[in-house]
Coordinates of C-alpha atoms in Angstrom, one line a residue:
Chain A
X1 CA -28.4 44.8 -57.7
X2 CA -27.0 48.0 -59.0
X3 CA -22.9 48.0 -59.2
X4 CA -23.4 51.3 -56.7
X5 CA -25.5 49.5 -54.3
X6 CA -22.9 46.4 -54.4
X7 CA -20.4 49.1 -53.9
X8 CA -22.3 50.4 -50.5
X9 CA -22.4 46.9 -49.0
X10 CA -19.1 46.7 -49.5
X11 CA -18.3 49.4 -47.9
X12 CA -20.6 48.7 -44.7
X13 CA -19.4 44.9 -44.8
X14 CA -15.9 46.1 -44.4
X15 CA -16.8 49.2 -41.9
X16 CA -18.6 46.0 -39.6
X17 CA -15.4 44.3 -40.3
X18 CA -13.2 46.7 -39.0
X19 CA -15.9 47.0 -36.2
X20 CA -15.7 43.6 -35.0
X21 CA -12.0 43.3 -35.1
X22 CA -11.7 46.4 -33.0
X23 CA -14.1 44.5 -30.1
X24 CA -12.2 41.5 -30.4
X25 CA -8.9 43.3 -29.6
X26 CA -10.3 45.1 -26.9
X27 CA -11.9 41.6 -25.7
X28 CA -8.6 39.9 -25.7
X29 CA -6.8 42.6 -24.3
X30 CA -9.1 42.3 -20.9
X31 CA -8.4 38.9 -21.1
X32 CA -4.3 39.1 -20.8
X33 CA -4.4 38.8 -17.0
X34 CA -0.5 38.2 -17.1
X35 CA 2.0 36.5 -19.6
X36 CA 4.6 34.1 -18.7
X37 CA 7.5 36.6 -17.6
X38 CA 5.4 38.1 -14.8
X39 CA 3.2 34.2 -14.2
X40 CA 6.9 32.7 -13.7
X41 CA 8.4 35.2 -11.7
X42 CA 5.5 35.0 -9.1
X43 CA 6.2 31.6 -8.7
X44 CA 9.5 31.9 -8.3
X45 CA 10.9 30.6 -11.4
X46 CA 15.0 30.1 -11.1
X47 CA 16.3 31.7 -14.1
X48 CA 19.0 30.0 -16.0
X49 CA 22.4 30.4 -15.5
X50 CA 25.2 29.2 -18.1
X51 CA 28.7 28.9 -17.5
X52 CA 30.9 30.0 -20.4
X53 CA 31.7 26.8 -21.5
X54 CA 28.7 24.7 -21.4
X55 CA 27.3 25.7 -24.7
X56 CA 29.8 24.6 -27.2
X57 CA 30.1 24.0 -31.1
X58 CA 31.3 20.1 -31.2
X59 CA 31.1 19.7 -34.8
X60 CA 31.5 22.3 -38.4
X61 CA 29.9 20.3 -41.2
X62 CA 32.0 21.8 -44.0
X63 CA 31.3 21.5 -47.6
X64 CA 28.5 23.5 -49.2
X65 CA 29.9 26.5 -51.2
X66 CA 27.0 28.6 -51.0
X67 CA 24.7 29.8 -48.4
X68 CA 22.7 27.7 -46.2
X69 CA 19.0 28.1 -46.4
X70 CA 17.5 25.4 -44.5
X71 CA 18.3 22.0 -42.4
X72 CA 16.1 18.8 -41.2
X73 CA 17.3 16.4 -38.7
X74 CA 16.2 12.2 -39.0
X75 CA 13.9 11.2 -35.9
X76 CA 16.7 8.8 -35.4
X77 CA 18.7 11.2 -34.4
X78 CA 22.1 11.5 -35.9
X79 CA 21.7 12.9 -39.5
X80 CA 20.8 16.0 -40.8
X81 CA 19.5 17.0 -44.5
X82 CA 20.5 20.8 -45.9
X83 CA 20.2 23.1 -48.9
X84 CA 22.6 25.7 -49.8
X85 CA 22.7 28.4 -52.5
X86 CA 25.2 26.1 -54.3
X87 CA 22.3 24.0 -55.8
X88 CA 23.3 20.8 -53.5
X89 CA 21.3 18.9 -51.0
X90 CA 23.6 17.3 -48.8
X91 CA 22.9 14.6 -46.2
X92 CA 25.2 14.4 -42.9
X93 CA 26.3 11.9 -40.5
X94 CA 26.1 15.0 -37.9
X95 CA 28.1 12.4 -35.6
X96 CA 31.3 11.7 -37.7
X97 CA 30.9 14.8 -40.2
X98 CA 30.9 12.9 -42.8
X99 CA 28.2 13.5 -46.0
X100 CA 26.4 10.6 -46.8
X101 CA 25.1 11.9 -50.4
X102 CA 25.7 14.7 -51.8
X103 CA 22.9 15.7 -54.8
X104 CA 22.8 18.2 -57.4
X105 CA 19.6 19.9 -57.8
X106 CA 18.3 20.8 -61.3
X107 CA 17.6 24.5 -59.5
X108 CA 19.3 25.7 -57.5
X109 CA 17.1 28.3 -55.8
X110 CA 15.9 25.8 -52.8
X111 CA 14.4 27.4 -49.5
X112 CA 13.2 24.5 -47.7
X113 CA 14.4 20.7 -47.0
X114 CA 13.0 17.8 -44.5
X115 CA 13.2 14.4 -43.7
X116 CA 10.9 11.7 -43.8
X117 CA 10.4 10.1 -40.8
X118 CA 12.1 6.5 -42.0
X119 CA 14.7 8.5 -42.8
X120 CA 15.1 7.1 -46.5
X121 CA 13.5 10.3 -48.3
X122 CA 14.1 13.7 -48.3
X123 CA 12.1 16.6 -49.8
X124 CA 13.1 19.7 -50.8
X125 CA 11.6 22.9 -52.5
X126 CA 12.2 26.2 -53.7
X127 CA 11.9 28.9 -56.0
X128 CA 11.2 26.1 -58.9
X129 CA 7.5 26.3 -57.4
X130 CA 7.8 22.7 -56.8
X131 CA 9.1 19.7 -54.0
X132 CA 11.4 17.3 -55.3
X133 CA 11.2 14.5 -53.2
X134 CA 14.7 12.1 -53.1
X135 CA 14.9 8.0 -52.0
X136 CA 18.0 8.0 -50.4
X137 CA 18.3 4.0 -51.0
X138 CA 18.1 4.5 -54.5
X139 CA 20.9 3.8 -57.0
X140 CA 22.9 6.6 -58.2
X141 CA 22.5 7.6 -62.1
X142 CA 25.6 7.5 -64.4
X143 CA 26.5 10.9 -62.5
X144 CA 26.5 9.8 -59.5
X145 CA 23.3 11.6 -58.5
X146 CA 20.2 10.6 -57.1
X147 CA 16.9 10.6 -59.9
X148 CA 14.3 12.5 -58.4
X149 CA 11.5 10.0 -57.5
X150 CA 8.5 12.4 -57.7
X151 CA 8.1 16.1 -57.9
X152 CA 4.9 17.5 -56.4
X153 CA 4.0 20.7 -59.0
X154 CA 0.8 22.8 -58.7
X155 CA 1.9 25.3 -56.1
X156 CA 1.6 28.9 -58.4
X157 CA 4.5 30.6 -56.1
X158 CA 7.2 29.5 -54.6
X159 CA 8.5 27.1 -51.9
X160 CA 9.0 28.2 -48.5
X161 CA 8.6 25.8 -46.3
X162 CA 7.6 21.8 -46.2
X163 CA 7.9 19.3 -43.8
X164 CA 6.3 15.4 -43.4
X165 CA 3.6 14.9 -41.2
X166 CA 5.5 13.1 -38.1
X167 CA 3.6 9.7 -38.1
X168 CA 2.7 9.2 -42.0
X169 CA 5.6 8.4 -44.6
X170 CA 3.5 9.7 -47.4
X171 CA 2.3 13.1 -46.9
X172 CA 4.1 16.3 -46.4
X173 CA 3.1 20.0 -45.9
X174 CA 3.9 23.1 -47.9
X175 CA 3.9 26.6 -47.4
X176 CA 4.4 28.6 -50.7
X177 CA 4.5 32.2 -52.2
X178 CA 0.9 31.6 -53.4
X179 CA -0.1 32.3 -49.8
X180 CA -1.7 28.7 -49.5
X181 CA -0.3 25.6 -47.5
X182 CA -0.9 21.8 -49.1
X183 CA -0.9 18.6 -47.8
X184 CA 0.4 16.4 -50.3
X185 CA 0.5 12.9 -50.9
X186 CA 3.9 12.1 -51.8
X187 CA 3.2 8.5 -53.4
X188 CA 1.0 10.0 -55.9
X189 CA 1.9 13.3 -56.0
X190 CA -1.0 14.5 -55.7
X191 CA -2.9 17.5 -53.6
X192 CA -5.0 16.3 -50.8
X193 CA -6.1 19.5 -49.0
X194 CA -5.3 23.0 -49.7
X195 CA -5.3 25.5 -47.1
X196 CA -6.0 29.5 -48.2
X197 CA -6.0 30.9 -51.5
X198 CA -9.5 31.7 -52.5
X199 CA -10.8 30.6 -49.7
X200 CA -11.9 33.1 -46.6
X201 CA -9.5 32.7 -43.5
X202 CA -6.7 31.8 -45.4
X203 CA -3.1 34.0 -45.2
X204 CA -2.9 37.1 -47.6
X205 CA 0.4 36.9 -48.0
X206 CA 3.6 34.6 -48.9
X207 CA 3.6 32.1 -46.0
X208 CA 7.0 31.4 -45.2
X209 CA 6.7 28.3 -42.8
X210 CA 5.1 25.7 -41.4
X211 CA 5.1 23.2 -38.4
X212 CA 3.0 19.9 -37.8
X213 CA 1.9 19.8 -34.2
X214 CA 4.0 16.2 -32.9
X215 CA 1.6 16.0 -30.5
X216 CA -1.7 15.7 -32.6
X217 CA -0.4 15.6 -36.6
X218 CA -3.9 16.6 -37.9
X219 CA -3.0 20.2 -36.8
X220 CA -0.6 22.9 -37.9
X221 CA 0.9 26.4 -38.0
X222 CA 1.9 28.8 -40.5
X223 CA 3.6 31.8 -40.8
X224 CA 2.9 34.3 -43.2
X225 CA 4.6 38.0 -44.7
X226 CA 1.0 39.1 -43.8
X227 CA 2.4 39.3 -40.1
X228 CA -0.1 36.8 -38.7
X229 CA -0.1 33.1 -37.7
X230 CA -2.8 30.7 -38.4
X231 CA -3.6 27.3 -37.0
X232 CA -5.1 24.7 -39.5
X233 CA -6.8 21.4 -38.9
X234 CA -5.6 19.1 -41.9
X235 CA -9.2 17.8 -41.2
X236 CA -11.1 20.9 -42.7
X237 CA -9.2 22.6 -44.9
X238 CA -12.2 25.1 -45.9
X239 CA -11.3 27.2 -42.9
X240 CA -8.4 28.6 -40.6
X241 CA -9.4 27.4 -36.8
X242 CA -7.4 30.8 -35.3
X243 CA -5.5 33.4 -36.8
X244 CA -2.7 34.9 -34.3
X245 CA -2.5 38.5 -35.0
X246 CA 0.5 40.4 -32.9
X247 CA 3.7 40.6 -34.9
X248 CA 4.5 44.1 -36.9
X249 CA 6.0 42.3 -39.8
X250 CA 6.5 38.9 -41.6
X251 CA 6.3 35.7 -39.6
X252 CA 9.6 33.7 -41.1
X253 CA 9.5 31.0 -38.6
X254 CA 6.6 29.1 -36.8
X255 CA 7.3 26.1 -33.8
X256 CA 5.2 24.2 -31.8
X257 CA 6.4 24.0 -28.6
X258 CA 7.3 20.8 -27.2
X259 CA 3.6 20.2 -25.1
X260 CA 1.8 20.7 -28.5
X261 CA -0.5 23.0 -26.9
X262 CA 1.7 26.3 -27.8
X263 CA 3.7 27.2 -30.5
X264 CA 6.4 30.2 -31.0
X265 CA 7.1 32.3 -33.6
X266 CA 10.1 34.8 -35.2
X267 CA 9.5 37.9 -37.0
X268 CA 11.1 40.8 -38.9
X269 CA 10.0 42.9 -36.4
X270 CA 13.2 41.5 -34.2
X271 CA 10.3 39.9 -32.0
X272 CA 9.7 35.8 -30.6
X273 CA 6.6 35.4 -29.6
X274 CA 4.8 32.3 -27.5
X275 CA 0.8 31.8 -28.7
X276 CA -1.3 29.4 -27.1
X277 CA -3.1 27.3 -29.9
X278 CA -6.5 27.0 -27.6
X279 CA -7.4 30.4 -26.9
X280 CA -5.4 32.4 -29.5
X281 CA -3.8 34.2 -26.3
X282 CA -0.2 35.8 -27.0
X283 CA 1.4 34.5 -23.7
X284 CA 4.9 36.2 -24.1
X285 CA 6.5 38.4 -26.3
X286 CA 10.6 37.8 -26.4
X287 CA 12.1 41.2 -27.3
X288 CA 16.2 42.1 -28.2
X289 CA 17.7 45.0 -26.2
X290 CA 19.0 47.5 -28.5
X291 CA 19.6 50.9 -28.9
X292 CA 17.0 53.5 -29.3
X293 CA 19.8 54.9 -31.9
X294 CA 20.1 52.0 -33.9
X295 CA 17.2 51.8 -36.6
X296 CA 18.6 48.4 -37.6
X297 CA 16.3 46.1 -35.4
X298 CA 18.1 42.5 -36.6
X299 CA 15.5 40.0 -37.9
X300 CA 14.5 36.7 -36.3
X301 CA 15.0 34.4 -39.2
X302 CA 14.2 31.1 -38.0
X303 CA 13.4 29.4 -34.2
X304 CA 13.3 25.9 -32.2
X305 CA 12.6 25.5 -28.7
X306 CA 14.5 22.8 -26.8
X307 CA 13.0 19.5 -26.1
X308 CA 11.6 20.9 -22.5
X309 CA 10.8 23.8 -24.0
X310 CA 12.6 25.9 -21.3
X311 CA 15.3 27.3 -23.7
X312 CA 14.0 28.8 -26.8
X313 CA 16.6 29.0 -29.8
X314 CA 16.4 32.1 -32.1
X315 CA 18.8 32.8 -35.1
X316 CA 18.7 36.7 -36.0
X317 CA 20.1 38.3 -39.8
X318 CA 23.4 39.2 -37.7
X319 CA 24.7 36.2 -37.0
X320 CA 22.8 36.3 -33.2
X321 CA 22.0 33.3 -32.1
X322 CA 20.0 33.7 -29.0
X323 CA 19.4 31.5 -26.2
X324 CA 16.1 32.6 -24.4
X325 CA 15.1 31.1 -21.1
X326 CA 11.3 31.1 -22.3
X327 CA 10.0 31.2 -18.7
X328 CA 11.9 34.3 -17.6
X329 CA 12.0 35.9 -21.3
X330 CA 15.5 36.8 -20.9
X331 CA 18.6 36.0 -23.0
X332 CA 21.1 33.6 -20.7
X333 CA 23.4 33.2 -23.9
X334 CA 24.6 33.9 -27.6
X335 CA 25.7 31.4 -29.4
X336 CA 26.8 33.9 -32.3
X337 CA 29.1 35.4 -29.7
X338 CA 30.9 32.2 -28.6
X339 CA 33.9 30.7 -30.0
X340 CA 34.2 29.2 -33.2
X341 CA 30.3 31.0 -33.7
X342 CA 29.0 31.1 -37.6
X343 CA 31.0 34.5 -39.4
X344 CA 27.0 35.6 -41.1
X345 CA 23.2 35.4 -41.1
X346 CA 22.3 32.1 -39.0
X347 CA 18.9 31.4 -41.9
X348 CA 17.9 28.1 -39.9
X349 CA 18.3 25.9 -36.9
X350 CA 16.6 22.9 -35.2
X351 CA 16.6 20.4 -32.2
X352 CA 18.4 16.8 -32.7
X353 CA 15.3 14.6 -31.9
X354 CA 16.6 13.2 -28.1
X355 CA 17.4 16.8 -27.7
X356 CA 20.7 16.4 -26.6
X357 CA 21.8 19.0 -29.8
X358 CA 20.8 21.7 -31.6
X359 CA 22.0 22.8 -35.1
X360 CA 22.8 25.6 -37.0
X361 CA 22.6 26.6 -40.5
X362 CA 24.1 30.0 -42.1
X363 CA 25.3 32.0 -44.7
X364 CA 28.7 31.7 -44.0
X365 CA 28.0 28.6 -45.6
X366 CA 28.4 26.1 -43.1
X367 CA 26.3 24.1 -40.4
X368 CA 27.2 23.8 -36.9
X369 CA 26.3 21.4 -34.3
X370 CA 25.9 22.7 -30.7
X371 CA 26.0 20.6 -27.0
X372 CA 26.2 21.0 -23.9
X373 CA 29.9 19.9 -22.9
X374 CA 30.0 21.3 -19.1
X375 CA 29.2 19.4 -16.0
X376 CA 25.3 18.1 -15.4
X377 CA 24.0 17.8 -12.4
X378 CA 21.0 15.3 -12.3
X379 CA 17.9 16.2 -9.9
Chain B
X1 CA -9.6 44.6 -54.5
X2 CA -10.3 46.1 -57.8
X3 CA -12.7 46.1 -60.4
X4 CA -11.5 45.3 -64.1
X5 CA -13.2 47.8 -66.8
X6 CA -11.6 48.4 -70.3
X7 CA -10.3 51.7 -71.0
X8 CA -12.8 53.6 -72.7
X9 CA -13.2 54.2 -76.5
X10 CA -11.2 56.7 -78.3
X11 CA -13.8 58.3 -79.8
X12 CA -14.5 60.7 -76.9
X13 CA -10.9 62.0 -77.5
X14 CA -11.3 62.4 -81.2
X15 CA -14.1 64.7 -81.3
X16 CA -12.3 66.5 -78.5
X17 CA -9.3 67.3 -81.0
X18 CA -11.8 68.4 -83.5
X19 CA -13.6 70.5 -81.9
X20 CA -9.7 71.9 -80.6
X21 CA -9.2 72.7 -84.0
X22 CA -12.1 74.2 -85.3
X23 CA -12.5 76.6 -82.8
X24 CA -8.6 77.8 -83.5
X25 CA -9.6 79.8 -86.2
X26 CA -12.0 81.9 -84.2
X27 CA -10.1 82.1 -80.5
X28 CA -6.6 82.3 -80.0
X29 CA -6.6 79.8 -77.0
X30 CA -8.3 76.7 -77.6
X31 CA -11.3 75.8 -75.7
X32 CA -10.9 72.8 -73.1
X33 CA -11.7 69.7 -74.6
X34 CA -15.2 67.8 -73.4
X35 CA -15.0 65.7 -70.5
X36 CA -13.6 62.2 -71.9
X37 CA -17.0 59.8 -71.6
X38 CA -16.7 57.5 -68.4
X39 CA -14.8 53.9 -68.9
X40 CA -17.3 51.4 -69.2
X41 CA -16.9 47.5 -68.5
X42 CA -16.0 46.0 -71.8
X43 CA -19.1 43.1 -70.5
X44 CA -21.3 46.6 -69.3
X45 CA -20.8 46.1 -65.6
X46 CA -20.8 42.5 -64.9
X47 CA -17.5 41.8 -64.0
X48 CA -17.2 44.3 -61.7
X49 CA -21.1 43.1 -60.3
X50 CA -18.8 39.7 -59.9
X51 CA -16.1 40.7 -58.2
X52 CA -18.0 42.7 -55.6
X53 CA -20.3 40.3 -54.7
X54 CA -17.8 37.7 -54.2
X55 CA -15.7 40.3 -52.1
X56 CA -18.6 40.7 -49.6
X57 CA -19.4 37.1 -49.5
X58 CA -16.0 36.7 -48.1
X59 CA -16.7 40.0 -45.9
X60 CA -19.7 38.2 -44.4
X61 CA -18.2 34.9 -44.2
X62 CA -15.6 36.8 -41.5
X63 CA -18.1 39.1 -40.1
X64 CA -19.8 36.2 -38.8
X65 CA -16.3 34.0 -37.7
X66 CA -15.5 37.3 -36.0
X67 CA -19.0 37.1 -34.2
X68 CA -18.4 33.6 -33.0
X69 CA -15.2 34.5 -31.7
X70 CA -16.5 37.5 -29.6
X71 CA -19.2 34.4 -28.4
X72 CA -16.1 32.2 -27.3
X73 CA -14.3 35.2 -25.8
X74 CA -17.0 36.0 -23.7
X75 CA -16.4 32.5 -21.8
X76 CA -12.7 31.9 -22.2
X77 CA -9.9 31.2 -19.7
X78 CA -7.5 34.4 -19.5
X79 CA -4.1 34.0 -20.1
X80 CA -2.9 33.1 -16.7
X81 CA -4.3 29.6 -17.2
X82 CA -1.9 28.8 -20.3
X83 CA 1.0 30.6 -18.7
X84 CA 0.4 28.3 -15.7
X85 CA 0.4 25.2 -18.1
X86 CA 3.6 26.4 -19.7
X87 CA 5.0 26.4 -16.3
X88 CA 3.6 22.9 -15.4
X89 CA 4.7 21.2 -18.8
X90 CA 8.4 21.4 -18.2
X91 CA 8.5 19.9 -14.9
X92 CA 9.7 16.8 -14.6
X93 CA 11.0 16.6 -17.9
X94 CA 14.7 15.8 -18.1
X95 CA 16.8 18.4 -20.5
X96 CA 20.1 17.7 -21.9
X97 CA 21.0 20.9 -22.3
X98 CA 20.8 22.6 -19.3
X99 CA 23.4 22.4 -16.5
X100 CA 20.9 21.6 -14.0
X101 CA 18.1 18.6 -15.6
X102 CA 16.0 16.5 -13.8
X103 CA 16.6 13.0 -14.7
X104 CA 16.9 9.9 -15.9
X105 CA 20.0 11.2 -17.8
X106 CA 20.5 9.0 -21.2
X107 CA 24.5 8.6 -21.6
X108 CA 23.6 9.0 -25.5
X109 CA 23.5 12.7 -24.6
X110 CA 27.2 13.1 -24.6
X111 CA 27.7 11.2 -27.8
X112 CA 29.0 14.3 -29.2
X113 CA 31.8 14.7 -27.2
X114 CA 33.0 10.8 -27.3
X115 CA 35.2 9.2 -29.1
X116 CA 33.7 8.2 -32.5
X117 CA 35.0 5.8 -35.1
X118 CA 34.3 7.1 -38.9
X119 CA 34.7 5.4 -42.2
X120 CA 38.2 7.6 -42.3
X121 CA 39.7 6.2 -39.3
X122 CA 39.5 7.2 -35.5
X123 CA 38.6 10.4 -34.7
X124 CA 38.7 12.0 -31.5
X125 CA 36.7 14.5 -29.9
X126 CA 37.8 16.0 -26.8
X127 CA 35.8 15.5 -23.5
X128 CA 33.1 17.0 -21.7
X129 CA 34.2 20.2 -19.7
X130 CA 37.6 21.0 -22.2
X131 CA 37.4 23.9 -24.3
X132 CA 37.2 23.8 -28.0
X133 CA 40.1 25.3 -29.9

């Protein structure tokens, strides 16, 4: 076939592209009966109500010199792993403050930290292109660092985003610059599945994070600077199950919610939203008052939900830190407006695994460690 | 997407400066040079043959996921049904951070506002319901 007649396929292939996209829009659309706001309120949801002191920063984990990028907590609960533009992974006893280890990285560029879920390992990647993964057990070099045990290269962009699969000690997932996610095998350091990249269905842009459904570990989510979602079974990696279109601008922050059959998601369009993982439905959009003056819509740079999944944590460019009550889509507090609240960017937060706390992780360079320190009431 | 294809040769723009200068002598402006000859592929159209064929491949491959989803739409739930699930999976699930939780309530929650022993000696954290200075 002629170049010109290749060039005229093209050109219909993409016209019945367009096409069917248009119908399936229009098909979903008739299928948004109601989204959780207006579902909740006809049952007759109670919205949340906080007095001024129930939210409270119990603990300032002090110590990185640079900005904070990201933060992992152990599954047993009381430590937490960051990364900070001062080239340092540090681990924390989130309890007592105290650092456990403190590492210098060989870059210093790192976006992207987790645990492992025995708690021995740690991971971490970044603008090398690459995870370093750390034994925590392991003795400390003449410098007192601790040798990198294995470094998992082959990612052709940068590090955004990794985290372990929940129930396996030996396999992580990566979301990188190159637009692909890999599922690693840490022992060998090899890649096991990769997700994207030339294949159809997979993001076309940087994806930015990832989350592993706790729920069902062969699935997960990633979002992308191509302003969609996209679900993955670890199982067949040839082909995106669902891509969640909605958001105007890049996704920096994906999160299953705590039933495993939703997830949530931040954007630079200021936006949350709540997709449900079955159907591909967007269920509730979460949307910041502001001025129809102000041009300056702040950025959702990172999310969690808490372990109910009724309060949904987002952490804005401006220091915001929103508490959503995700059934009534309304803010009931701001954590960046409380006292002793993080002085810049909040760049990454999660749940403490019993859910009793939630941390924060900013560019004022320090983490913070939130509870709730009013009276409970037991039902 | 784009197709790769080598510049074309010079030659086309050599024999329009000669002729540029030849007809000087007659005409005082020069004549427009001939059109420059198109760019060819360097391989005489393969690689772009390559490129476009794989490109609709891929369109294809998503034309017909897109059908199949238009199949699945035709006979899924609407949203109501997830918002209702939503709805359903937080009852009865006890939430340490809210001021209001269904129980059992695990005493661990308040660990953070306990006394604690570290490695540096006592330290103490205030209690539950006193502000933070």
């Amino acid at each position: 076939m002629s170049v010109a007649e290749l060039k005229k396929r093209h050109v219909a292939a993409m016209e019945t592209v367009d096409a069917l996209r248009e119908r399936v829009k229009q098909k979903r659309q008739l299928l948004l009966d109601t989204d959780v706001k207006s579902y909740a309120k006809s049952q007759g949801t109670t919205p949340i109500s906080f007095g001024s002191t129930d939210l409270v920063c119990c603990r300032t984990l002090l110590g990185h010199t640079g900005k904070v990028y990201s933060l992992d907590w152990t599954p047993e609960r009381n430590r937490i792993v960051s990364v900070a533009l001062d080239g340092r992974l540090i681990v924390w006893n989130a309890l007592t403050s105290q650092k456990t280890h403190a590492i210098k990285l060989n870059c210093p560029w790192m976006r992207a930290c987790a645990f492992a879920p025995n708690g021995q390992s740690v991971a971490c990647g970044g603008l090398d292109s690459a995870c370093s993964i750390f034994n925590l057990t392991s003795q400390v070099d003449k410098d007192g660092n601790i040798p990198i045990a294995r470094v998992l290269t082959g990612h052709k962009g940068y590090v955004f985003s990794c985290q372990y699969v929940p129930d396996q000690e030996t396999r992580l997932i990566t979301g990188s610059g190159d637009h692909t996610c890999v599922l690693w095998d840490v022992t060998t350091g090899q890649r096991i599945s990769v997700f994207g990249g030339e294949l159809p269905s997979g993001h076309t842009a940087d994806v930015l994070s990832v989350s592993i459904n706790s729920s069902n570990s062969n699935m997960f989510v990633s979002g992308s600077c191509d302003a969609t979602a996209r679900l993955w079974d670890t199982r067949k990696a040839s082909r995106a199950v669902q891509t969640f279109h909605g958001h105007g601008g890049d996704v920096n922050s994906v999160k299953f919610f705590p039933d495993g059959q939703r997830f949530g998601t931040g954007s630079d369009d200021g936006t949350c939203r709540l997709f449900d993982m079955r159907t591909g439905h967007q269920l509730q959009v979460y949307t910041r008052q502001h001025d129809a003056n102000d041009n300056d819509v702040p950025i959702v740079t990172s999310i969690a939900f808490s372990i109910s999944g009724r309060l949904f944590f987002a952490g804005y460019s401006n220091g915001d830190c929103y508490v959503w009550d995700t059934l009534v889509a309304e803010v009931v507090l701001n954590l960046g407006t409380l006292q002793n609240s993080h002085e810049g960017r909040i760049s990454c937060l999660g749940l403490a695994a019993d859910g009793s706390a939630l941390c924060t992780g900013s560019w004022d360079k320090n983490l913070k460690i939130w509870a709730f320190g009013g009276h409970r009431k037991v039902i | 997407m784009s197709m790769t294809s080598s510049s074309g040769s010079t030659a086309g723009r050599v024999e329009a400066g000669e002729a540029a200068r030849s007809d000087k002598q007659q005409q005082t402006t020069p004549p427009p040079p001939p059109p420059l000859p198109l760019p060819q592929a360097r391989t005489g159209g393969f690689l772009g043959r390559h490129r476009l064929s794989a490109a609709i491949t891929r369109l294809d491959q998503e034309i017909l996921s897109l059908q199949e989803e238009i199949n699945e739409l035709e006979t899924m739930d609407p949203s109501s049904a997830a918002c209702q699930e939503v709805l359903l999976s937080m009852e009865g699930k006890p939430e340490p951070l809210l001021p209001v939780t269904r129980g059992p309530e695990d005493v661990s929650w308040d660990r953070w506002f306990q006394r604690v022993r570290s490695s540096r000696g006592h330290k103490w954290w205030t209690h539950k319901g006193s502000d933070f200075s």
